[in-house]
XYZ file of C-alpha atoms in Angstrom:
207
model
C -8.674 -2.016 -9.376
C -8.427 -5.243 -11.368
C -5.724 -6.540 -13.689
C -4.413 -9.861 -14.954
C -0.787 -10.999 -14.894
C 0.557 -14.459 -15.809
C -3.048 -15.690 -16.045
C -3.658 -14.673 -12.419
C -6.351 -12.147 -11.558
C -5.236 -9.400 -9.203
C -7.625 -7.278 -7.154
C -6.104 -4.152 -5.604
C -8.266 -2.168 -3.187
C -8.498 1.587 -3.761
C -7.346 2.548 -0.200
C -4.201 0.443 -0.598
C -3.511 1.830 -4.086
C -3.954 5.398 -2.809
C -1.726 4.769 0.220
C 1.020 3.268 -1.959
C 0.918 6.221 -4.348
C 1.178 8.743 -1.502
C 4.004 6.920 0.273
C 6.012 6.367 -2.928
C 5.615 10.031 -3.908
C 6.759 11.488 -0.571
C 9.533 8.971 0.141
C 12.774 10.362 -1.248
C 14.960 7.707 0.402
C 13.580 4.901 -1.807
C 12.899 2.850 1.346
C 9.206 2.481 0.547
C 10.033 1.439 -3.013
C 12.439 -1.222 -1.725
C 9.822 -2.450 0.748
C 7.287 -2.733 -2.068
C 9.744 -4.731 -4.205
C 10.396 -7.117 -1.328
C 6.680 -7.453 -0.591
C 6.170 -8.553 -4.196
C 9.069 -11.024 -3.901
C 7.497 -12.324 -0.700
C 4.215 -13.118 -2.442
C 6.085 -14.628 -5.391
C 7.703 -17.001 -2.900
C 4.266 -18.224 -1.817
C 3.113 -18.553 -5.425
C 6.237 -20.443 -6.512
C 5.831 -23.077 -3.787
C 2.098 -23.444 -4.482
C 2.929 -23.956 -8.164
C 5.582 -26.503 -7.199
C 2.906 -28.468 -5.358
C 0.716 -28.387 -8.459
C -1.771 -25.780 -7.239
C -3.139 -23.236 -9.700
C -3.637 -19.666 -8.503
C -7.080 -18.264 -9.268
C -6.710 -14.758 -7.884
C -4.780 -12.557 -5.479
C -6.609 -9.876 -3.507
C -4.562 -7.071 -1.962
C -6.140 -4.765 0.600
C -4.930 -2.607 3.486
C -5.611 -5.336 6.048
C -5.104 -8.535 4.103
C -3.471 -10.311 1.179
C -5.506 -13.297 0.073
C -4.337 -15.925 -2.414
C -7.132 -18.084 -3.819
C -6.085 -21.360 -5.367
C -7.829 -24.250 -7.051
C -8.691 -27.232 -4.880
C -5.485 -29.175 -4.330
C -4.776 -31.603 -1.531
C -1.813 -30.457 0.546
C -0.436 -32.140 3.636
C 0.139 -30.128 6.796
C 3.885 -30.143 6.116
C 3.231 -28.788 2.627
C 0.951 -26.072 4.039
C 3.713 -25.113 6.485
C 6.185 -24.918 3.589
C 3.790 -22.619 1.722
C 3.363 -20.424 4.807
C 7.120 -20.043 5.301
C 8.019 -19.710 1.616
C 7.469 -15.946 1.545
C 9.948 -15.315 4.363
C 12.367 -17.820 2.806
C 12.209 -15.881 -0.466
C 12.954 -12.645 1.394
C 15.943 -14.167 3.216
C 17.340 -15.532 -0.043
C 16.882 -12.157 -1.764
C 18.408 -10.348 1.231
C 21.591 -12.390 0.804
C 21.544 -11.838 -2.949
C 21.094 -8.071 -2.549
C 23.843 -7.969 0.094
C 26.324 -9.755 -2.181
C 25.403 -7.370 -5.005
C 25.943 -4.370 -2.715
C 29.335 -5.667 -1.537
C 30.425 -6.311 -5.122
C 29.220 -3.066 -6.731
C 28.742 -0.707 -3.747
C 25.321 0.504 -4.980
C 23.394 1.912 -2.017
C 19.944 0.819 -3.143
C 20.974 -2.850 -2.858
C 21.917 -2.297 0.788
C 18.446 -0.845 1.389
C 16.867 -3.730 -0.504
C 18.833 -6.245 1.585
C 17.888 -4.667 4.918
C 14.274 -4.272 3.832
C 14.045 -7.927 2.791
C 15.546 -9.110 6.079
C 13.195 -6.929 8.153
C 10.175 -8.143 6.172
C 11.212 -11.780 6.673
C 11.683 -11.357 10.436
C 8.393 -9.462 10.701
C 6.431 -12.174 8.889
C 8.014 -14.937 10.980
C 6.598 -13.507 14.212
C 4.271 -16.057 15.897
C 1.247 -13.804 15.498
C -2.092 -15.050 14.169
C -2.211 -12.631 11.243
C 1.307 -13.416 9.956
C 2.979 -16.321 8.164
C 4.845 -17.337 11.318
C 1.561 -17.605 13.194
C 0.020 -19.600 10.358
C 2.939 -22.048 10.351
C 2.760 -22.401 14.135
C -0.986 -23.010 13.945
C -0.509 -25.767 11.363
C 2.273 -27.312 13.440
C 0.034 -27.433 16.530
C -2.805 -28.945 14.502
C -0.700 -32.095 14.102
C -1.473 -32.871 17.751
C -4.309 -30.548 18.766
C -7.796 -29.750 17.524
C -8.391 -26.608 15.483
C -10.150 -24.917 18.409
C -7.356 -25.611 20.917
C -4.633 -24.634 18.459
C -6.470 -21.385 17.683
C -6.794 -20.515 21.378
C -3.112 -21.189 22.058
C -2.116 -19.067 19.054
C -4.303 -16.210 20.326
C -2.488 -16.369 23.687
C 0.944 -16.425 22.008
C -0.089 -13.507 19.756
C -1.081 -11.508 22.834
C 2.216 -12.322 24.560
C 4.101 -11.017 21.505
C 1.935 -7.971 20.762
C 1.582 -6.627 24.309
C 5.326 -5.946 24.820
C 5.483 -4.560 21.267
C 2.704 -2.101 22.077
C 4.314 -1.037 25.375
C 7.716 -0.586 23.687
C 6.010 1.342 20.893
C 4.444 3.753 23.395
C 7.777 4.229 25.205
C 9.585 4.804 21.890
C 6.988 7.379 20.828
C 7.220 9.249 24.147
C 11.023 9.301 24.112
C 11.489 10.145 20.432
C 8.417 12.443 20.154
C 7.911 11.312 16.556
C 8.747 7.609 15.993
C 5.399 5.813 16.046
C 6.384 2.948 13.710
C 6.479 0.185 16.342
C 3.248 1.333 17.987
C 1.507 1.545 14.622
C 2.748 -1.937 13.670
C 1.488 -3.559 16.880
C -1.882 -1.786 16.604
C -2.100 -2.766 12.927
C -1.488 -6.443 13.699
C -3.983 -6.368 16.555
C -6.534 -4.766 14.236
C -6.051 -7.474 11.601
C -6.563 -10.221 14.197
C -9.756 -8.590 15.481
C -11.116 -8.119 11.953
C -10.455 -11.771 11.095
C -12.074 -12.882 14.348
C -15.127 -10.803 13.506
C -15.302 -12.318 10.018
C -14.994 -15.850 11.415
C -17.740 -15.116 13.956
C -20.078 -13.833 11.238
C -19.314 -16.896 9.103
C -20.221 -19.180 12.010
C -23.439 -17.258 12.632
C -24.563 -17.447 8.980
């Protein structure tokens, strides 16, 4: 699925589009809708900071396992790259506070859900895992003193240290609750993304 918005080309994969439609249709609590809104705000945070640094966005590709923002060639320092990496979570935290104030002022339940959703999304993306913004920022920070190869290896170790307890806790939660597989799914999803990216990088090196 392709469309253009604000002179930016968007590519939405069919599996992701189908999954979004199904989830939005069956979710009566509006939680999925709020999560989708905050996901969009998250990406807008990245775009806004890239624009502030003078970078033009060519396209944004959204798939089940990845969101890729392609920009024109623009020289960014490591500190600027870190700012771009963290801008999505910063946008979510700002919006979480804004939604919370709105909820406290007008007592509209959907703003409470939006606030909680934004905060959860920010915390999730700040995890020091290779496939998330927090991992990307940590990688860039290490590259100030270490080579790309060493920084990548250290990040892989840190990702494993974070994901292993998440997986174990997810299994325990599923066994105890009999139905709550969210944490286990999340840890497996993140692990899957890391493995897919590693496979892509390996193929790129081989070609």
